[in-house]
PDB file of C-alpha atoms in Angstrom:
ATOM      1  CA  UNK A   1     -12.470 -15.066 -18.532  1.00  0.00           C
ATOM      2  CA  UNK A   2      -8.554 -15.026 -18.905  1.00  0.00           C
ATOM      3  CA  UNK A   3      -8.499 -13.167 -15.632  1.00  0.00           C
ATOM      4  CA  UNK A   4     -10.511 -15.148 -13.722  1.00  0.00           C
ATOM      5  CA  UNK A   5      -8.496 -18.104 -14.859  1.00  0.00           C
ATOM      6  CA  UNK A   6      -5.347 -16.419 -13.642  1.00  0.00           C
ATOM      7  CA  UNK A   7      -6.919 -16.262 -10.330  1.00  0.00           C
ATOM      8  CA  UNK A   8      -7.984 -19.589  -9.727  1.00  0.00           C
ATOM      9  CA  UNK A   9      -4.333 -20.926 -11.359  1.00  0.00           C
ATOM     10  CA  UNK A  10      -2.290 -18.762  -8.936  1.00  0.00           C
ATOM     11  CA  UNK A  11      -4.463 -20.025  -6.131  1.00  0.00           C
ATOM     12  CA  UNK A  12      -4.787 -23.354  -6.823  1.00  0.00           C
ATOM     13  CA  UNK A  13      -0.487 -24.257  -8.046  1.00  0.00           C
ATOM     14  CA  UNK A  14       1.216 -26.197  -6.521  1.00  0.00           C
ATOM     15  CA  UNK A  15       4.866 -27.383  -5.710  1.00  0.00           C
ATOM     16  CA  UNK A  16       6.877 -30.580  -7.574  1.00  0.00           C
ATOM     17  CA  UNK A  17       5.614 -32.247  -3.826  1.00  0.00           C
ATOM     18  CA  UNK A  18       2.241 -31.572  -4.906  1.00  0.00           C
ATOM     19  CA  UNK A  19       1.518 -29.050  -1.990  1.00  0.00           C
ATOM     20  CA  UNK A  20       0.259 -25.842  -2.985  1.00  0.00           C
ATOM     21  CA  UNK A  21       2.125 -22.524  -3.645  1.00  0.00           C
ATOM     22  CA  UNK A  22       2.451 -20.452  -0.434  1.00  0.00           C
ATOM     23  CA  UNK A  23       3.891 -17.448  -2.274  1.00  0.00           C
ATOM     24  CA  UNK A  24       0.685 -17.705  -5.066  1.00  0.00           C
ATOM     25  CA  UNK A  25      -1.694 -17.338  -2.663  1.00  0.00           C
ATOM     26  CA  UNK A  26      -0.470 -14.961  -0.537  1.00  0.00           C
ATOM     27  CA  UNK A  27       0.239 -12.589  -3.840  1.00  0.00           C
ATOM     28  CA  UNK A  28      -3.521 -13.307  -4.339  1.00  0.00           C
ATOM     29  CA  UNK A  29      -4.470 -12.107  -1.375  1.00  0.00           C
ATOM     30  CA  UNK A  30      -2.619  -8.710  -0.842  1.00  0.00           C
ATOM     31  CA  UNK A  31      -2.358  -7.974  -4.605  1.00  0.00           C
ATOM     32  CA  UNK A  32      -5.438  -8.838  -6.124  1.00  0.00           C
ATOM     33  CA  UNK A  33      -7.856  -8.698  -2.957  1.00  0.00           C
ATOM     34  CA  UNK A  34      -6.068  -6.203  -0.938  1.00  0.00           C
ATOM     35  CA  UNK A  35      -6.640  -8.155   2.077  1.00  0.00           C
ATOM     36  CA  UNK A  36      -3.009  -6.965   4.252  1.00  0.00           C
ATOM     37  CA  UNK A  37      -1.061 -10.599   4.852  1.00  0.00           C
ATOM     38  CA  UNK A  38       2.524 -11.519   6.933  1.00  0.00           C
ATOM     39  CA  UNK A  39       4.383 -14.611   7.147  1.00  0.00           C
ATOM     40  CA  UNK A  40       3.396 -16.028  10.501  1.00  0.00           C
ATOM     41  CA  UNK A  41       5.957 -18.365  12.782  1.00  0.00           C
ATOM     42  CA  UNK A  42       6.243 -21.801  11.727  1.00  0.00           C
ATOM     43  CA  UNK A  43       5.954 -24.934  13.884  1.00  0.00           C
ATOM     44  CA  UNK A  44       8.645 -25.688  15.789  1.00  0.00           C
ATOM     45  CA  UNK A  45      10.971 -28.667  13.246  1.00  0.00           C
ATOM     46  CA  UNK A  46      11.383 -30.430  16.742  1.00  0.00           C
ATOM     47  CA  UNK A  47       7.732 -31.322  16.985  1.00  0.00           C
ATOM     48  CA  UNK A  48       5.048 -30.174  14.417  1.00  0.00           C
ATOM     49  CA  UNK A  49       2.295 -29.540  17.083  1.00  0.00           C
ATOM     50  CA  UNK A  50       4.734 -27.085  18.675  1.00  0.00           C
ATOM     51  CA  UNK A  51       5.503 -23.507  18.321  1.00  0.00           C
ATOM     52  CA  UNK A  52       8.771 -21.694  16.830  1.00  0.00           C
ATOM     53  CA  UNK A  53       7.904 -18.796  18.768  1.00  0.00           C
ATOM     54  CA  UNK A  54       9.455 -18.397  22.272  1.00  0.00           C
ATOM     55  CA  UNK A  55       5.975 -19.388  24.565  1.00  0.00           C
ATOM     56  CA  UNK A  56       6.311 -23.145  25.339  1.00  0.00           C
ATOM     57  CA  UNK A  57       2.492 -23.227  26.112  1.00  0.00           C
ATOM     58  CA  UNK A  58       1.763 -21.385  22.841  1.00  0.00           C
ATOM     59  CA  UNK A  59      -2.298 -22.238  21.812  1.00  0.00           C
ATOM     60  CA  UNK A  60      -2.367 -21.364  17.321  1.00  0.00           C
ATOM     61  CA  UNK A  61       1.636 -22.981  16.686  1.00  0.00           C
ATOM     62  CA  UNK A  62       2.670 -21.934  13.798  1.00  0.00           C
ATOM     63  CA  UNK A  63      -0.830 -19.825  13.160  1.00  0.00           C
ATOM     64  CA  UNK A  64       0.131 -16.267  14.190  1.00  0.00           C
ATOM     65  CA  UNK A  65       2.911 -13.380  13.339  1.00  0.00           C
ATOM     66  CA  UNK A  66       5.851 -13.043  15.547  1.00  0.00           C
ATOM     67  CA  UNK A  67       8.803 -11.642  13.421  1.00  0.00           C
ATOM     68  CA  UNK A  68       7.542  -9.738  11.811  1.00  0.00           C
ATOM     69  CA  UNK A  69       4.754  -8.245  14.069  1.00  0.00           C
ATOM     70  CA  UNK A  70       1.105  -7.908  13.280  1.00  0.00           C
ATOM     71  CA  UNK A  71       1.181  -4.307  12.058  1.00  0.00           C
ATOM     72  CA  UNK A  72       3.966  -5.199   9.309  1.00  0.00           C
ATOM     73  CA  UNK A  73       1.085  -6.942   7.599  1.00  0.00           C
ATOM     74  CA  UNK A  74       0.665  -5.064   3.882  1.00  0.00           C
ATOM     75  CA  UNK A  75      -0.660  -6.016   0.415  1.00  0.00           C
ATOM     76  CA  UNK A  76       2.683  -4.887  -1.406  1.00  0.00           C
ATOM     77  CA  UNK A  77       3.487  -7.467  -4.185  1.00  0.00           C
ATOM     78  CA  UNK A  78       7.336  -6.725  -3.005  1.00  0.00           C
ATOM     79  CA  UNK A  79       7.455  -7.212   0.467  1.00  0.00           C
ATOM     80  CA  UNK A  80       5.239 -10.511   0.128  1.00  0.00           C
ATOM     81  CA  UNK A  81       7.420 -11.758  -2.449  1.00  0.00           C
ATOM     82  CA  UNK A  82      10.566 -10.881  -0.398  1.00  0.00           C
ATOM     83  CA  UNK A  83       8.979 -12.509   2.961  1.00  0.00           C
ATOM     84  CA  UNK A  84       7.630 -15.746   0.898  1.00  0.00           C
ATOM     85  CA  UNK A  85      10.857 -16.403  -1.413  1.00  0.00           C
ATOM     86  CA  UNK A  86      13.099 -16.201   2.285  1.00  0.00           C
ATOM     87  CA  UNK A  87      10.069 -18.074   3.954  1.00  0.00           C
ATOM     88  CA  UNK A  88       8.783 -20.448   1.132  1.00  0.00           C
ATOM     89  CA  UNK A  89       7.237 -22.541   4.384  1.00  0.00           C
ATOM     90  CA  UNK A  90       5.639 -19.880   6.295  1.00  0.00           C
ATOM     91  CA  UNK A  91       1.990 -19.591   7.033  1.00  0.00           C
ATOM     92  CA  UNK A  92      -0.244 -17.084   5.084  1.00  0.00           C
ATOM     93  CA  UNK A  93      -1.663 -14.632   8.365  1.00  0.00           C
ATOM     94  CA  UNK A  94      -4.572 -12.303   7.774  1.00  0.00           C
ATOM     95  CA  UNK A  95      -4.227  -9.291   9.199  1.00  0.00           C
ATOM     96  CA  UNK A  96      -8.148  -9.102  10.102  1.00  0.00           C
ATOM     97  CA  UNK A  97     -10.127  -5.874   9.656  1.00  0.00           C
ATOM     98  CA  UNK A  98     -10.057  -2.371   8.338  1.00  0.00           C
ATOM     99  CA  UNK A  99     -10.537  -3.169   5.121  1.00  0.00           C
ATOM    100  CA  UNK A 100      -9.895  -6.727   4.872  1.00  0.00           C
ATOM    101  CA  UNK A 101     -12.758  -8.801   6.247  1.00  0.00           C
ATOM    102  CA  UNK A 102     -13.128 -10.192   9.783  1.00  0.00           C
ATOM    103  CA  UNK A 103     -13.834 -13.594  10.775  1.00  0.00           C
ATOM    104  CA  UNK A 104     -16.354 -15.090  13.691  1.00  0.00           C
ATOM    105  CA  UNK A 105     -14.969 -18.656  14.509  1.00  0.00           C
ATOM    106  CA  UNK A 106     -15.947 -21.628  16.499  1.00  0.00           C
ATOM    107  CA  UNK A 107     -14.972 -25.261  16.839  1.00  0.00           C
ATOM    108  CA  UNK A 108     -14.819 -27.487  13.881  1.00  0.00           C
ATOM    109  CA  UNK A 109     -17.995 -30.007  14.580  1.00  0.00           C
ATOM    110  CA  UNK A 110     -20.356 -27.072  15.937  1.00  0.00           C
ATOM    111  CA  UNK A 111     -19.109 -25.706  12.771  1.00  0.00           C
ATOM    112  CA  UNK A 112     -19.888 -28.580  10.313  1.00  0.00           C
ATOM    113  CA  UNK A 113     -23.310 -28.895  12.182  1.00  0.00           C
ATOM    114  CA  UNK A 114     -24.385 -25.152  12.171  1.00  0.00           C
ATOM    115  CA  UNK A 115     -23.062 -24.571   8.106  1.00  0.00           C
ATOM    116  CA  UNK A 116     -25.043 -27.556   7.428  1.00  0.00           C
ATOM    117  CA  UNK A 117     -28.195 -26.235   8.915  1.00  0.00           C
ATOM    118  CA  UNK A 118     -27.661 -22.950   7.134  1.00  0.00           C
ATOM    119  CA  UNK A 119     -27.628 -24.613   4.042  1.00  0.00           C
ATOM    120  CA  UNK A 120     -31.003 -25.713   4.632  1.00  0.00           C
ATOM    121  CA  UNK A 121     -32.211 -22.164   5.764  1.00  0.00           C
ATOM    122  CA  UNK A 122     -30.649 -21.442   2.478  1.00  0.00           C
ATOM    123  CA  UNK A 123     -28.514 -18.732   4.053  1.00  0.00           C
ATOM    124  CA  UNK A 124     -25.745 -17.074   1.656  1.00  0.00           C
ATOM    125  CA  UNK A 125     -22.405 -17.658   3.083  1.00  0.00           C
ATOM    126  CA  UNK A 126     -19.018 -16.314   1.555  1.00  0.00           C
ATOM    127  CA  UNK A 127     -15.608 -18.102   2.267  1.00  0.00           C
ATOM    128  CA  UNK A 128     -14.849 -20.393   5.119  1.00  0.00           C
ATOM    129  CA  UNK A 129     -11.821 -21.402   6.303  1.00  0.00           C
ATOM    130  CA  UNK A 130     -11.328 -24.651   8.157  1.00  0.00           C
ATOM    131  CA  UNK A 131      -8.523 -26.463  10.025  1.00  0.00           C
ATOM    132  CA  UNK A 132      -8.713 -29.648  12.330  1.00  0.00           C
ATOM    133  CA  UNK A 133      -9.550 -27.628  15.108  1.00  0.00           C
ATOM    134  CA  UNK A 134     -11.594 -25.016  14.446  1.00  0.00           C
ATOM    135  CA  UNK A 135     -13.556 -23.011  11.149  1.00  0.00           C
ATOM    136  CA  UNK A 136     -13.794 -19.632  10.892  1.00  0.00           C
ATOM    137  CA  UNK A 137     -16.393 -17.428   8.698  1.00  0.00           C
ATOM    138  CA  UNK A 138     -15.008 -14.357   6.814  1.00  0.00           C
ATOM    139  CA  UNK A 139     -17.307 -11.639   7.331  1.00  0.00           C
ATOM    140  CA  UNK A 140     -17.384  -7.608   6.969  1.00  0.00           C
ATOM    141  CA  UNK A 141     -15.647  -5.671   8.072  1.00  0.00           C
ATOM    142  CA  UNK A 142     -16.796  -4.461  12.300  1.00  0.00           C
ATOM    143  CA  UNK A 143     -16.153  -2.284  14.946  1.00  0.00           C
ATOM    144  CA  UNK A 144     -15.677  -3.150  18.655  1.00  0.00           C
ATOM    145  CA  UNK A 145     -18.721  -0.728  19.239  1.00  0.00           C
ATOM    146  CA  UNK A 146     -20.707  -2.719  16.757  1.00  0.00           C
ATOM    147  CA  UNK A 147     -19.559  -6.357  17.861  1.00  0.00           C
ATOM    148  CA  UNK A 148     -20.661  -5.340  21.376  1.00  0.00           C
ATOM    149  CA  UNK A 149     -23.980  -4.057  20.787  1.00  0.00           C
ATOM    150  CA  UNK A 150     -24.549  -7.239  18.785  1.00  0.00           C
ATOM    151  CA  UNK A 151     -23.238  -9.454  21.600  1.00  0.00           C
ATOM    152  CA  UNK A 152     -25.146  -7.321  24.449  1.00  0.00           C
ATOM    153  CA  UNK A 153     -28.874  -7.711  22.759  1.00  0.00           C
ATOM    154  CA  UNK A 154     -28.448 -12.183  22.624  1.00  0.00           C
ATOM    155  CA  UNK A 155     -29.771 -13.953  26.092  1.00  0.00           C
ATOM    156  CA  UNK A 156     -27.156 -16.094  25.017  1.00  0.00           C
ATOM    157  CA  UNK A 157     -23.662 -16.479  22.877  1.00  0.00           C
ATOM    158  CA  UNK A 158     -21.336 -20.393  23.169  1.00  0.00           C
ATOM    159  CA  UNK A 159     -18.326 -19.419  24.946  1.00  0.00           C
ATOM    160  CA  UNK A 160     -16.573 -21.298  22.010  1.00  0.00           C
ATOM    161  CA  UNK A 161     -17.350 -18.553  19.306  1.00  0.00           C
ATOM    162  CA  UNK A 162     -14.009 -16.339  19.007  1.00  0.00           C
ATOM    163  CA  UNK A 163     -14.689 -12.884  17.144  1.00  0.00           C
ATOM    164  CA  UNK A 164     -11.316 -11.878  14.661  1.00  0.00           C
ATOM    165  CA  UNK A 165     -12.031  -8.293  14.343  1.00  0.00           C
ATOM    166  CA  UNK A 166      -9.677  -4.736  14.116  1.00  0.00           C
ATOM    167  CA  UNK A 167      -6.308  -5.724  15.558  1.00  0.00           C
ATOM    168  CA  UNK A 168      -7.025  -9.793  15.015  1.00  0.00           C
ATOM    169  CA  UNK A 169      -5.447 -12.177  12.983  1.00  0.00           C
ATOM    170  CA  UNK A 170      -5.896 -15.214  10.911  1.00  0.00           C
ATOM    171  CA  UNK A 171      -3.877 -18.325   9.141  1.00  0.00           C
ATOM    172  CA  UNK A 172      -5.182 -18.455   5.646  1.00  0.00           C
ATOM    173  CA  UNK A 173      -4.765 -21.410   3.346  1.00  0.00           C
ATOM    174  CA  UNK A 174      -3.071 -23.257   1.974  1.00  0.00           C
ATOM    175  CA  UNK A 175      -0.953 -22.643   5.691  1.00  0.00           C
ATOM    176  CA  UNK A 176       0.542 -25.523   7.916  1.00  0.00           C
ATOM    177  CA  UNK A 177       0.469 -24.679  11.113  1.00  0.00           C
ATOM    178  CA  UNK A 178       0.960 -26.886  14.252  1.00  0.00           C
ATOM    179  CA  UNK A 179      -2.469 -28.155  14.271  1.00  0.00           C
ATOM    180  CA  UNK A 180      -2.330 -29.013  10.740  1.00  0.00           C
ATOM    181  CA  UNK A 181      -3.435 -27.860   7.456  1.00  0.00           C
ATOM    182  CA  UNK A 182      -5.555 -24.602   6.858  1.00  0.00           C
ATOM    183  CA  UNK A 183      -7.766 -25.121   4.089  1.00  0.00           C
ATOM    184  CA  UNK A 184     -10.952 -23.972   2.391  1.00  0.00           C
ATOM    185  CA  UNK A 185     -14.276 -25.741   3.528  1.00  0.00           C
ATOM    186  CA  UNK A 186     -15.823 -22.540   1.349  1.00  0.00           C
ATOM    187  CA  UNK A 187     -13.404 -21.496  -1.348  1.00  0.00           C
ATOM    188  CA  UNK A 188     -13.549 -17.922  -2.639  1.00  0.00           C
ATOM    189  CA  UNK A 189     -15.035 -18.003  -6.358  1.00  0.00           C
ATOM    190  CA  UNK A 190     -12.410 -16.309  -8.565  1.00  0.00           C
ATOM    191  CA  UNK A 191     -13.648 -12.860  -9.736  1.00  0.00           C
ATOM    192  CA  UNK A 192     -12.276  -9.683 -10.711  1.00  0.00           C
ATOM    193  CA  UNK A 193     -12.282  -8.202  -6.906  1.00  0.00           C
ATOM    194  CA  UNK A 194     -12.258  -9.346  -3.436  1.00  0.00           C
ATOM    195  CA  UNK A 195     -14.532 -12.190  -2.546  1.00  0.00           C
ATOM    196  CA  UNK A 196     -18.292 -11.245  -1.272  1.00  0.00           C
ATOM    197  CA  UNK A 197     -18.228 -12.239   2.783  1.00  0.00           C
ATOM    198  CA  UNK A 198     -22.053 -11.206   4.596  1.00  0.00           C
ATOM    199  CA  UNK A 199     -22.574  -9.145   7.722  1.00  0.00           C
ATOM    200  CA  UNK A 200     -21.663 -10.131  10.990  1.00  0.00           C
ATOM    201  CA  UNK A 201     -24.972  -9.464  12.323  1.00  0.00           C
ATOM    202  CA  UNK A 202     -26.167 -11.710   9.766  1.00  0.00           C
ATOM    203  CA  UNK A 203     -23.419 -15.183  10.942  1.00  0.00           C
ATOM    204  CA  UNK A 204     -23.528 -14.621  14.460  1.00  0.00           C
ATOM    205  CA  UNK A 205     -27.221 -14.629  14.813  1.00  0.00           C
ATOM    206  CA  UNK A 206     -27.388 -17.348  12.296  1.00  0.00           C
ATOM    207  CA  UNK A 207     -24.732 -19.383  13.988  1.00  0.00           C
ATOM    208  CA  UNK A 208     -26.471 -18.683  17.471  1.00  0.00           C
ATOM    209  CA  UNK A 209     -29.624 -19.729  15.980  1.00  0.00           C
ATOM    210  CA  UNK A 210     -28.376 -23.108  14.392  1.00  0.00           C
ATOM    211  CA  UNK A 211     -26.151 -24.327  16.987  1.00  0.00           C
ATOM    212  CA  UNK A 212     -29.198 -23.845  19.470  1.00  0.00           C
ATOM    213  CA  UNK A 213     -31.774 -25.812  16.993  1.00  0.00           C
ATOM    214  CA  UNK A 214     -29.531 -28.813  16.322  1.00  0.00           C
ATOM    215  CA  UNK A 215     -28.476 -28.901  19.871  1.00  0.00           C
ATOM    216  CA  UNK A 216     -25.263 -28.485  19.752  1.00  0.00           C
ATOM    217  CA  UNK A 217     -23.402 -26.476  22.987  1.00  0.00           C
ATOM    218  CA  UNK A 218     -20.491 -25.852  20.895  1.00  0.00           C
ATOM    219  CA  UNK A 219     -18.085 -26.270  24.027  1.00  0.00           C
ATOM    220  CA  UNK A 220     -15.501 -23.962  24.778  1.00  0.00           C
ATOM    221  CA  UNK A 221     -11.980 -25.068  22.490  1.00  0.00           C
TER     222      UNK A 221
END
């Protein structure tokens, strides 16, 4: 019970400013969950919806790696603490799969609508991220191979759903990125290993399913 306490401490801290603990988390996630992490590039200071990185037009500000790249992403306590005590202000990134768990995404009211009729079906779901733009599902681990065979056999997938698979990435919380806070709509319970997350078989046909029942075209964002 200690343990678990730990957890949901070093998750939940936060700052004198009464924002959360960038560094906490992000030792959470590569330490304790193994789930590979990077400091992504912050906003640009001249204008919080804009990028630091060097693309004007940039689309996730603030939400992706740049310096380092993608495949510097690891779950060693002593390079996270090195990036996060430099970079106390940097977004949490996900380096999505292998062994850390994928993520199918869409925009955030298709979202809301389609979690809320999978609560009725009484589906299990495992963490969900959400910022003011869009939500993302963690889910297993997937191959290419696999995602396309899954996406071949629908009549029909929303253009809007964005698949974070082998090679992907993803702002975690408690991030601020360009488009504003990342935060859990579905927090991970605390536990002694990396949080459950279901199949993606299992969300995207669920998803498909409930955003076509409620009506909702989940337009392309």
């Amino acid at each position: 019970m200690r343990e678990i306490l730990g957890r949901r401490r070093r998750l939940l801290s936060r700052r004198k400013d009464g924002r959360p603990e960038l560094i906490d988390a992000a030792l959470t996630f590569a330490t304790e969950w193994q789930w590979p992490v990077l400091p992504g590039v912050t906003a640009d200071p001249r204008g919080g919806s804009r990028c630091g990185c060097p693309d004007p037009d940039c689309t996730v500000p603030g939400a992706h790696p740049f310096d380092p790249g993608l495949l510097a992403a690891t779950t060693d306590a002593r390079m996270v603490r090195w990036w996060w005590s430099n970079r106390p202000g940097a977004p949490i990134v996900l380096a999505t799969g292998g062994k850390a768990p994928c993520a199918v995404s869409l925009p955030a009211l298709p979202a809301a609508r389609a979690l809320a009729a999978l609560d009725r079906r009484g589906m299990r779901l495992g963490p969900v991220v959400a910022s003011a733009a869009r939500w993302a599902i963690l889910v297993k681990p997937y191959s290419m191979e696999q995602l396309g065979e899954l996406l071949y056999a629908k009549d029909f997938v929303p253009g809007s759903l964005r698949f974070h698979g082998e090679g992907g990435y993803l702002a975690l919380p408690p991030s601020e990125t360009g488009h504003g806070e990342v935060r859990w709509e579905r927090a991970p319970l605390p536990g002694s290993a990396s949080p459950w997350v279901p199949d993606v078989e299992a969300v995207v046909d669920a998803v498909v399913e409930a955003l076509t029942r409620t009506g909702v075209n989940a337009p392309e964002v």
